């Protein structure tokens, strides 16, 4: 009888006290730049055999992988602005990389602070100006550099020696171990520069993959024959636009004598080399010089040259990915070491997808699948089903709302996305049937014209309105590589009409009042600024 009473008393006590699992969860948001889902093992893309991401794959095994995760504007700064604000580009005001972000606006970190979260951000902000809404922060100026980068702290700018991915991870680990207040939930954003152009790996990764052949994408030699004209008049081809010196480092030295014809190139690789220590430079040359010599000897031309450029590009890109993957491992190990792993939601994402030779390209911007997709892998111990995969249409527009709901904060009515919490719980709620996309940066680097569009679970309709008046329609089920443009075919007229109606409804719903008037002058009249 006495032991029964004690048991009842213990039960009553356990019900009265908040259980450990009822504590508000911490949020660790690990975010990289230009990491395409098909360069993550868990996404089963054509690069899977290289297996560049064992740590992200472990996160996927512990949590949920979103297979239909998309950005709303495929470029660095704007994607981050959408995440901060929970609003489309036309509403948060950061429509292209030339804009400045208004930090005074409503953003989710400020709302988390109001409900008692400590917040921190380290790495690439790309939103210009001093971050608001963060108790501690250190950000890269603009794009930042890979080697020995400068970082801006609240009290000023200073150089930190090391590879950028490690420098940013070190800052985050230091905050978790030494600056975080225990007993108060946190939200930390760890935002890597890698694997952004110019793809410069850490010295320990310089010879990774050097003895293997990276598989080529099926569309490496795509000639965009069935696309509307914009796809044939861009400037992001491995063949014609990827620079052998600046992008692929052939013969690049700190005192590189740049030919006048290449002044338009992104010269950040050269700037990085100029900052390297002797030890870093020695490692760099030991890795690349023998390969440069072999390249010169081979005198490659045509498709063979494209293939060589692809191999060097893809290897460097994947080496940068490897550094990010190691960062994911280190950050998760730190959570475990500190006993925080059971109550921390860990998310891995990147600001958009990327072309890794797909369609013969590098870079992003287009609404085609490779750059529209974003990785989104989330582990919420006790909530997400281990190894689960989700097919709902999600966007970066949804992250702010998700973080707020995880923290138990109110989601403001003017945010435009949907909290992913029901999906993370494995529920099947009434959900959006289509996503909206709008890209604005034109004329600009890579010359991808402005376009907007709609993607449903099966179809995609895109409109290029400042480069003639061009439409594209794809059936992603039958044509996942988007090689057959169905727009204008009589048998698809009904489908086109329905999608156009849905697209207009989305523009109305999201209040997209940006200038989308058609400017049907020919593409030849379009020039870059300053030319
Ligand atoms: Ca990016």
Coordinates of C-alpha atoms and ligand atoms in Angstrom, one line a residue:
X1 CA 0.0 0.0 0.0
X2 CA 2.8 2.4 1.0
X3 CA 4.8 1.6 -2.2
X4 CA 1.6 2.2 -4.2
X5 CA 1.1 5.6 -2.6
X6 CA 4.7 6.5 -3.3
X7 CA 4.2 5.5 -7.0
X8 CA 1.1 7.6 -7.2
X9 CA 2.9 10.6 -5.6
X10 CA 5.8 10.2 -8.1
X11 CA 3.3 10.1 -11.0
X12 CA 1.5 13.2 -9.7
X13 CA 4.9 15.0 -9.4
X14 CA 6.0 14.0 -12.9
X15 CA 2.7 15.4 -14.3
X16 CA 3.1 18.6 -12.4
X17 CA 6.6 19.3 -13.6
X18 CA 7.3 20.2 -17.3
X19 CA 8.8 17.1 -18.9
X20 CA 12.2 17.5 -20.4
X21 CA 10.7 17.1 -23.9
X22 CA 8.3 20.0 -23.2
X23 CA 11.2 22.5 -23.1
X24 CA 11.1 24.8 -26.0
X25 CA 13.5 23.4 -28.6
X26 CA 16.7 25.1 -29.8
X27 CA 17.1 25.7 -33.5
X28 CA 20.3 25.2 -35.4
X29 CA 20.0 26.4 -39.0
X30 CA 23.0 25.4 -41.1
X31 CA 22.8 27.1 -44.5
X32 CA 25.2 27.1 -47.4
X33 CA 25.5 29.0 -50.6
X34 CA 24.7 27.4 -54.0
X35 CA 24.6 23.8 -52.7
X36 CA 22.3 21.9 -55.2
X37 CA 20.3 19.0 -53.8
X38 CA 21.8 16.7 -56.4
X39 CA 25.2 17.2 -54.7
X40 CA 23.8 15.6 -51.5
X41 CA 23.8 11.8 -51.2
X42 CA 20.4 11.8 -49.5
X43 CA 18.8 13.3 -52.6
X44 CA 19.8 10.4 -54.8
X45 CA 20.9 12.6 -57.7
X46 CA 23.3 11.8 -60.5
X47 CA 26.3 12.7 -58.2
X48 CA 25.3 10.2 -55.6
X49 CA 28.1 7.8 -56.4
X50 CA 30.7 10.5 -55.4
X51 CA 29.0 10.6 -52.0
X52 CA 30.1 14.1 -51.0
X53 CA 27.9 14.4 -47.9
X54 CA 28.0 11.6 -45.4
X55 CA 27.2 14.0 -42.5
X56 CA 24.2 15.5 -44.2
X57 CA 23.1 12.0 -45.1
X58 CA 23.2 11.1 -41.4
X59 CA 21.0 14.1 -40.6
X60 CA 18.6 12.8 -43.3
X61 CA 18.7 9.4 -41.7
X62 CA 17.8 10.9 -38.3
X63 CA 15.1 13.2 -39.7
X64 CA 13.1 14.2 -42.7
X65 CA 14.2 15.0 -46.3
X66 CA 11.9 17.4 -48.3
X67 CA 12.1 16.3 -51.9
X68 CA 10.0 19.2 -53.4
X69 CA 11.7 22.1 -51.7
X70 CA 12.0 25.3 -53.8
X71 CA 13.2 28.9 -53.7
X72 CA 11.1 31.8 -54.8
X73 CA 13.9 33.8 -56.5
X74 CA 17.0 31.8 -57.3
X75 CA 19.8 34.1 -56.1
X76 CA 21.8 34.5 -52.9
X77 CA 20.7 37.8 -51.2
X78 CA 17.1 37.6 -52.2
X79 CA 16.7 34.0 -51.0
X80 CA 18.1 35.1 -47.5
X81 CA 15.7 38.1 -47.4
X82 CA 12.8 35.7 -48.1
X83 CA 13.9 33.5 -45.2
X84 CA 14.3 36.4 -42.8
X85 CA 11.0 38.0 -43.6
X86 CA 8.7 35.1 -44.6
X87 CA 7.7 37.3 -47.6
X88 CA 8.3 37.2 -51.3
X89 CA 11.0 39.5 -52.8
X90 CA 8.5 42.1 -54.0
X91 CA 7.2 42.4 -50.4
X92 CA 10.6 42.4 -48.4
X93 CA 12.1 44.8 -51.0
X94 CA 15.3 42.8 -51.7
X95 CA 14.6 41.7 -55.3
X96 CA 18.2 41.4 -56.6
X97 CA 21.7 41.4 -55.2
X98 CA 22.1 45.1 -56.0
X99 CA 19.4 46.0 -53.5
X100 CA 19.9 46.7 -49.8
X101 CA 18.0 44.9 -47.1
X102 CA 15.9 47.0 -44.8
X103 CA 16.8 45.5 -41.4
X104 CA 14.2 47.6 -39.7
X105 CA 11.4 45.5 -41.1
X106 CA 9.8 42.6 -39.3
X107 CA 12.0 39.5 -39.4
X108 CA 11.7 36.2 -37.5
X109 CA 14.9 36.5 -35.3
X110 CA 13.5 39.7 -33.7
X111 CA 10.2 37.9 -33.0
X112 CA 12.1 35.0 -31.5
X113 CA 14.0 37.4 -29.2
X114 CA 10.7 38.7 -28.0
X115 CA 9.6 35.3 -26.8
X116 CA 12.9 34.7 -25.0
X117 CA 15.2 33.1 -27.5
X118 CA 18.9 34.0 -27.7
X119 CA 19.9 34.4 -31.3
X120 CA 23.2 34.3 -33.2
X121 CA 24.3 34.4 -36.8
X122 CA 27.8 33.6 -38.3
X123 CA 29.0 33.6 -41.8
X124 CA 27.5 34.9 -45.0
X125 CA 24.6 37.3 -44.5
X126 CA 24.7 38.9 -47.9
X127 CA 22.0 41.3 -46.9
X128 CA 24.3 44.3 -46.4
X129 CA 24.2 46.5 -43.3
X130 CA 24.5 45.5 -39.6
X131 CA 22.3 42.5 -38.8
X132 CA 19.4 43.2 -36.5
X133 CA 17.6 40.6 -34.4
X134 CA 20.8 38.8 -33.3
X135 CA 22.3 38.8 -29.8
X136 CA 25.7 37.9 -31.3
X137 CA 26.9 38.0 -34.9
X138 CA 29.9 38.0 -37.2
X139 CA 29.3 38.2 -40.9
X140 CA 31.4 38.2 -44.1
X141 CA 31.6 41.5 -46.0
X142 CA 29.5 40.9 -49.2
X143 CA 30.4 37.6 -50.8
X144 CA 33.4 37.2 -48.5
X145 CA 36.6 35.3 -49.3
X146 CA 37.5 31.7 -48.9
X147 CA 41.0 32.1 -47.5
X148 CA 41.8 34.1 -44.3
X149 CA 38.6 36.1 -44.7
X150 CA 37.7 39.4 -43.1
X151 CA 34.7 39.2 -40.8
X152 CA 32.6 42.0 -39.6
X153 CA 31.8 41.9 -35.8
X154 CA 29.6 44.3 -33.9
X155 CA 32.9 46.1 -32.8
X156 CA 34.5 46.2 -36.2
X157 CA 36.2 44.2 -39.0
X158 CA 39.1 41.8 -38.6
X159 CA 40.8 39.1 -40.6
X160 CA 40.7 35.5 -39.3
X161 CA 43.2 33.0 -40.6
X162 CA 41.9 29.7 -42.0
X163 CA 39.4 28.5 -44.6
X164 CA 36.1 30.3 -44.5
X165 CA 34.0 27.2 -43.8
X166 CA 36.2 26.3 -40.8
X167 CA 36.4 30.0 -39.6
X168 CA 32.6 30.2 -39.5
X169 CA 32.2 26.8 -37.9
X170 CA 34.8 27.8 -35.2
X171 CA 32.7 30.9 -34.4
X172 CA 29.5 28.9 -34.1
X173 CA 31.2 26.2 -31.9
X174 CA 32.7 28.9 -29.7
X175 CA 29.3 30.5 -29.2
X176 CA 27.7 27.2 -28.3
X177 CA 30.4 26.3 -25.8
X178 CA 31.4 29.7 -24.3
X179 CA 28.9 32.5 -25.1
X180 CA 25.4 30.8 -25.0
X181 CA 23.5 31.2 -21.8
X182 CA 22.3 27.8 -20.6
X183 CA 18.7 27.5 -19.6
X184 CA 17.5 29.7 -22.4
X185 CA 16.5 28.3 -25.8
X186 CA 18.5 29.5 -28.8
X187 CA 18.3 29.9 -32.6
X188 CA 21.6 30.0 -34.4
X189 CA 22.2 30.5 -38.1
X190 CA 25.5 29.1 -39.4
X191 CA 25.8 30.4 -43.0
X192 CA 28.6 29.2 -45.2
X193 CA 30.1 30.9 -48.2
X194 CA 30.9 27.5 -49.7
X195 CA 30.2 26.1 -52.3
X196 CA 29.8 29.5 -54.0
X197 CA 31.9 30.5 -57.0
X198 CA 35.0 30.7 -57.2
X199 CA 35.0 27.2 -55.8
X200 CA 38.2 27.2 -53.6
X201 CA 38.5 24.2 -51.3
X202 CA 40.4 24.1 -48.0
X203 CA 44.0 22.9 -48.4
X204 CA 43.1 19.5 -46.8
X205 CA 40.6 18.9 -49.6
X206 CA 42.7 20.0 -52.6
X207 CA 43.4 16.5 -53.8
X208 CA 40.1 14.9 -52.8
X209 CA 38.6 13.1 -55.8
X210 CA 41.8 13.7 -57.9
X211 CA 42.0 10.1 -59.0
X212 CA 38.3 9.6 -59.9
X213 CA 36.1 10.7 -62.8
X214 CA 33.1 12.6 -61.7
X215 CA 30.0 11.3 -63.6
X216 CA 28.8 13.7 -66.2
X217 CA 25.3 15.1 -66.2
X218 CA 23.1 13.7 -69.0
X219 CA 22.5 17.3 -70.3
X220 CA 26.2 18.4 -70.4
X221 CA 26.0 19.1 -74.1
X222 CA 22.4 20.4 -74.2
X223 CA 22.0 23.0 -77.0
X224 CA 18.7 24.3 -75.6
X225 CA 17.0 23.7 -79.0
X226 CA 13.5 23.4 -77.7
X227 CA 13.7 26.2 -75.1
X228 CA 12.5 29.8 -75.7
X229 CA 15.4 32.0 -76.9
X230 CA 16.6 33.2 -73.4
X231 CA 18.3 29.8 -72.7
X232 CA 20.4 30.2 -75.8
X233 CA 21.5 33.8 -75.0
X234 CA 22.7 33.5 -71.4
X235 CA 26.3 33.7 -70.2
X236 CA 26.7 30.8 -67.9
X237 CA 28.0 28.0 -70.1
X238 CA 31.0 25.9 -69.0
X239 CA 32.1 25.9 -72.6
X240 CA 32.0 29.6 -73.5
X241 CA 31.8 31.5 -70.2
X242 CA 33.6 29.6 -67.4
X243 CA 37.1 31.2 -67.2
X244 CA 40.1 28.9 -67.4
X245 CA 42.1 31.1 -65.0
X246 CA 39.8 32.7 -62.5
X247 CA 37.2 29.9 -62.3
X248 CA 39.5 26.9 -62.8
X249 CA 42.7 28.4 -61.5
X250 CA 44.9 27.3 -64.4
X251 CA 48.2 29.2 -64.1
X252 CA 46.7 31.5 -61.5
X253 CA 49.3 33.2 -59.3
X254 CA 49.0 36.1 -56.8
X255 CA 50.8 38.4 -59.3
X256 CA 48.7 37.1 -62.2
X257 CA 49.0 39.4 -65.3
X258 CA 45.4 39.5 -66.4
X259 CA 44.7 39.8 -70.1
X260 CA 42.6 42.8 -70.9
X261 CA 39.9 40.7 -72.5
X262 CA 39.2 39.0 -69.2
X263 CA 38.5 42.1 -67.1
X264 CA 34.8 41.2 -66.9
X265 CA 35.6 38.0 -65.1
X266 CA 34.9 37.4 -61.4
X267 CA 38.4 37.8 -60.0
X268 CA 37.8 36.6 -56.5
X269 CA 40.1 33.5 -56.9
X270 CA 43.0 35.8 -57.6
X271 CA 42.1 38.0 -54.6
X272 CA 42.1 34.9 -52.4
X273 CA 45.5 33.8 -53.7
X274 CA 46.9 37.2 -52.8
X275 CA 45.8 36.6 -49.2
X276 CA 47.2 33.1 -48.8
X277 CA 50.0 32.3 -46.4
X278 CA 53.2 30.7 -47.8
X279 CA 52.0 27.3 -46.4
X280 CA 48.6 27.6 -48.0
X281 CA 50.1 28.7 -51.4
X282 CA 52.6 25.8 -51.3
X283 CA 49.7 23.3 -50.7
X284 CA 47.7 25.0 -53.5
X285 CA 50.5 24.7 -56.1
X286 CA 51.4 21.2 -55.1
X287 CA 47.8 20.2 -55.9
X288 CA 47.2 22.2 -59.1
X289 CA 50.6 22.8 -60.9
X290 CA 51.1 19.2 -62.1
X291 CA 47.5 19.1 -63.4
X292 CA 48.0 22.5 -65.1
X293 CA 51.1 21.1 -66.9
X294 CA 49.2 18.0 -68.0
X295 CA 46.3 20.2 -69.2
X296 CA 48.7 22.4 -71.4
X297 CA 50.3 19.3 -72.8
X298 CA 47.0 17.7 -73.8
X299 CA 45.9 20.8 -75.9
X300 CA 42.2 19.9 -75.6
X301 CA 39.6 21.3 -77.9
X302 CA 35.8 21.2 -78.4
X303 CA 33.9 18.6 -76.3
X304 CA 37.1 17.3 -74.8
X305 CA 37.9 20.7 -73.4
X306 CA 34.4 21.1 -72.0
X307 CA 34.7 17.7 -70.3
X308 CA 38.1 18.7 -68.8
X309 CA 36.6 22.0 -67.5
X310 CA 33.6 20.1 -66.1
X311 CA 35.9 17.7 -64.2
X312 CA 37.9 20.5 -62.6
X313 CA 34.9 22.6 -61.8
X314 CA 32.8 19.7 -60.4
X315 CA 35.7 18.4 -58.3
X316 CA 36.4 21.8 -56.8
X317 CA 32.7 22.4 -56.2
X318 CA 32.4 19.0 -54.4
X319 CA 35.5 19.7 -52.4
X320 CA 33.9 22.8 -51.1
X321 CA 30.8 20.8 -50.3
X322 CA 32.9 18.4 -48.4
X323 CA 34.1 21.2 -46.1
X324 CA 30.4 22.2 -45.5
X325 CA 29.6 18.6 -44.8
X326 CA 32.4 18.3 -42.2
X327 CA 31.0 21.5 -40.6
X328 CA 27.6 19.8 -40.2
X329 CA 29.3 16.9 -38.5
X330 CA 31.3 19.2 -36.2
X331 CA 28.3 21.3 -35.2
X332 CA 26.2 18.2 -34.5
X333 CA 29.0 16.6 -32.5
X334 CA 29.2 19.8 -30.4
X335 CA 25.5 19.6 -29.7
X336 CA 25.9 16.1 -28.5
X337 CA 29.0 17.0 -26.4
X338 CA 27.0 19.7 -24.7
X339 CA 23.9 17.5 -24.1
X340 CA 21.8 19.7 -26.4
X341 CA 21.2 17.2 -29.2
X342 CA 17.9 15.8 -27.8
X343 CA 16.3 19.2 -27.8
X344 CA 17.7 20.9 -30.9
X345 CA 16.0 21.0 -34.3
X346 CA 18.8 20.8 -36.8
X347 CA 18.1 22.0 -40.4
X348 CA 20.4 21.9 -43.4
X349 CA 19.5 24.0 -46.4
X350 CA 21.1 26.2 -49.0
X351 CA 19.9 29.4 -50.7
X352 CA 19.1 27.8 -54.0
X353 CA 20.2 25.0 -56.3
X354 CA 22.9 25.1 -58.9
X355 CA 23.9 23.8 -62.3
X356 CA 26.8 21.4 -61.9
X357 CA 27.2 21.0 -65.7
X358 CA 23.5 20.3 -66.0
X359 CA 22.4 21.8 -69.4
X360 CA 26.0 22.7 -69.9
X361 CA 25.8 25.4 -67.3
X362 CA 27.1 26.6 -63.9
X363 CA 25.4 29.2 -61.7
X364 CA 21.7 29.5 -60.9
X365 CA 18.9 32.1 -61.5
X366 CA 16.6 30.1 -63.8
X367 CA 13.3 28.6 -62.8
X368 CA 14.5 25.3 -64.3
X369 CA 14.6 22.5 -61.7
X370 CA 18.4 22.4 -60.9
X371 CA 18.4 26.0 -59.6
X372 CA 14.8 26.1 -58.4
X373 CA 15.3 23.3 -56.0
X374 CA 16.7 23.9 -52.5
X375 CA 17.9 21.2 -50.1
X376 CA 15.9 21.0 -46.9
X377 CA 16.8 18.3 -44.4
X378 CA 15.5 18.6 -40.9
X379 CA 15.9 16.5 -37.7
X380 CA 13.7 17.3 -34.7
X381 CA 14.3 14.5 -32.2
X382 CA 11.1 12.9 -31.0
X383 CA 9.1 14.7 -33.7
X384 CA 10.4 13.9 -37.2
X385 CA 10.3 10.3 -38.2
X386 CA 13.8 9.0 -38.8
X387 CA 14.6 8.6 -42.5
X388 CA 11.3 10.0 -43.7
X389 CA 10.8 11.7 -47.0
X390 CA 8.3 14.4 -47.7
X391 CA 6.7 15.3 -51.1
X392 CA 4.8 18.5 -50.1
X393 CA 5.7 21.6 -52.1
X394 CA 7.7 23.8 -49.7
X395 CA 9.6 27.0 -50.1
X396 CA 12.1 29.3 -48.4
X397 CA 9.0 31.4 -47.8
X398 CA 8.0 28.9 -45.1
X399 CA 11.1 28.9 -42.9
X400 CA 10.3 32.0 -40.7
X401 CA 6.9 30.7 -40.0
X402 CA 8.3 27.3 -39.1
X403 CA 10.9 28.7 -36.7
X404 CA 8.2 30.8 -35.0
X405 CA 5.9 27.9 -34.5
X406 CA 8.7 25.7 -33.2
X407 CA 9.4 28.4 -30.6
X408 CA 5.7 28.7 -29.7
X409 CA 5.6 32.3 -31.1
X410 CA 2.7 33.9 -32.9
X411 CA 3.1 33.9 -36.8
X412 CA 2.3 37.4 -38.0
X413 CA -0.6 37.6 -40.5
X414 CA 1.4 39.4 -43.1
X415 CA 4.0 36.6 -43.5
X416 CA 3.2 34.8 -46.8
X417 CA 4.4 31.2 -46.2
X418 CA 3.2 28.2 -44.3
X419 CA 4.7 26.7 -41.1
X420 CA 6.3 23.3 -41.9
X421 CA 5.6 22.1 -38.3
X422 CA 2.6 19.9 -39.3
X423 CA 4.7 18.3 -42.1
X424 CA 7.6 17.7 -39.7
X425 CA 5.2 16.0 -37.4
X426 CA 4.2 13.7 -40.2
X427 CA 0.7 15.1 -40.6
X428 CA -1.0 15.5 -44.0
X429 CA -2.6 19.0 -43.8
X430 CA -4.4 20.9 -46.5
X431 CA -1.5 22.3 -48.4
X432 CA -0.5 24.5 -51.3
X433 CA -1.0 23.0 -54.8
X434 CA 1.6 25.3 -56.5
X435 CA 4.5 27.5 -55.8
X436 CA 5.2 31.0 -57.2
X437 CA 8.6 32.1 -58.6
X438 CA 9.9 35.5 -59.7
X439 CA 13.5 36.4 -60.7
X440 CA 14.5 40.0 -61.3
X441 CA 18.2 40.5 -61.8
X442 CA 18.6 41.6 -65.4
X443 CA 20.5 42.9 -67.2
X444 CA 23.3 41.6 -65.0
X445 CA 26.1 39.0 -64.7
X446 CA 25.2 35.8 -66.6
X447 CA 22.4 37.5 -68.5
X448 CA 19.4 35.5 -67.3
X449 CA 16.4 37.6 -68.1
X450 CA 13.6 38.3 -65.7
X451 CA 10.9 35.7 -65.5
X452 CA 8.2 34.4 -63.3
X453 CA 6.2 31.2 -63.2
X454 CA 4.3 28.5 -61.4
X455 CA 5.3 25.0 -60.5
X456 CA 2.8 22.4 -59.4
X457 CA 3.7 18.8 -58.4
X458 CA 3.7 17.9 -62.1
X459 CA 3.9 20.9 -64.4
X460 CA 5.9 24.1 -64.7
X461 CA 4.9 27.2 -66.7
X462 CA 7.4 30.1 -67.1
X463 CA 7.1 33.5 -68.6
X464 CA 10.1 35.6 -69.8
X465 CA 8.6 39.1 -70.2
X466 CA 11.7 41.3 -70.7
X467 CA 13.3 39.3 -73.4
X468 CA 10.6 39.2 -76.0
X469 CA 7.4 37.6 -74.7
X470 CA 8.3 34.0 -74.2
X471 CA 6.7 31.1 -72.4
X472 CA 7.8 27.6 -71.5
X473 CA 5.7 24.7 -70.3
X474 CA 7.1 21.4 -69.0
X475 CA 5.6 18.1 -67.9
X476 CA 8.1 17.2 -65.2
X477 CA 6.7 13.7 -64.8
X478 CA 7.5 12.8 -68.4
X479 CA 10.3 15.2 -68.9
X480 CA 12.3 15.8 -65.7
X481 CA 15.2 17.4 -67.5
X482 CA 12.9 20.0 -69.2
X483 CA 14.0 19.3 -72.7
X484 CA 10.6 19.5 -74.5
X485 CA 8.8 22.8 -74.3
X486 CA 5.1 22.1 -74.6
X487 CA 4.0 25.7 -74.8
X488 CA 1.9 26.5 -77.8
X489 CA 0.9 22.9 -78.6
X490 CA -2.8 22.7 -79.3
X491 CA -3.2 19.5 -77.2
X492 CA -1.9 21.3 -74.2
X493 CA -4.0 24.5 -74.6
X494 CA -6.5 23.5 -71.8
X495 CA -3.6 22.8 -69.4
X496 CA -1.9 26.0 -70.3
X497 CA -5.1 28.0 -69.7
X498 CA -5.6 26.4 -66.3
X499 CA -2.0 27.0 -65.2
X500 CA -2.1 30.6 -66.4
X501 CA -5.3 31.1 -64.3
X502 CA -3.5 29.6 -61.3
X503 CA -0.5 31.7 -61.9
X504 CA -2.5 34.9 -62.0
X505 CA -4.3 33.9 -58.8
X506 CA -0.9 33.4 -57.1
X507 CA 0.3 36.8 -58.2
X508 CA -2.8 38.3 -56.8
X509 CA -2.7 36.4 -53.6
X510 CA 1.0 37.3 -52.9
X511 CA 0.4 40.9 -54.1
X512 CA 3.1 40.9 -56.7
X513 CA 2.8 44.4 -58.1
X514 CA 6.3 44.6 -59.6
X515 CA 6.6 45.7 -63.2
X516 CA 5.8 42.6 -65.3
X517 CA 4.8 44.5 -68.4
X518 CA 6.0 42.8 -71.5
X519 CA 8.9 44.4 -73.3
X520 CA 8.9 42.6 -76.5
X521 CA 12.0 44.2 -78.0
X522 CA 14.5 41.7 -79.3
X523 CA 17.2 40.3 -77.1
X524 CA 19.9 42.0 -79.2
X525 CA 18.8 45.4 -77.8
X526 CA 19.5 44.2 -74.2
X527 CA 22.9 45.2 -73.0
X528 CA 24.7 45.0 -69.7
X529 CA 24.9 48.2 -67.6
X530 CA 27.9 50.3 -68.5
X531 CA 28.4 48.8 -72.0
Ligands
LIG1 CA1 23.5 31.4 -53.6

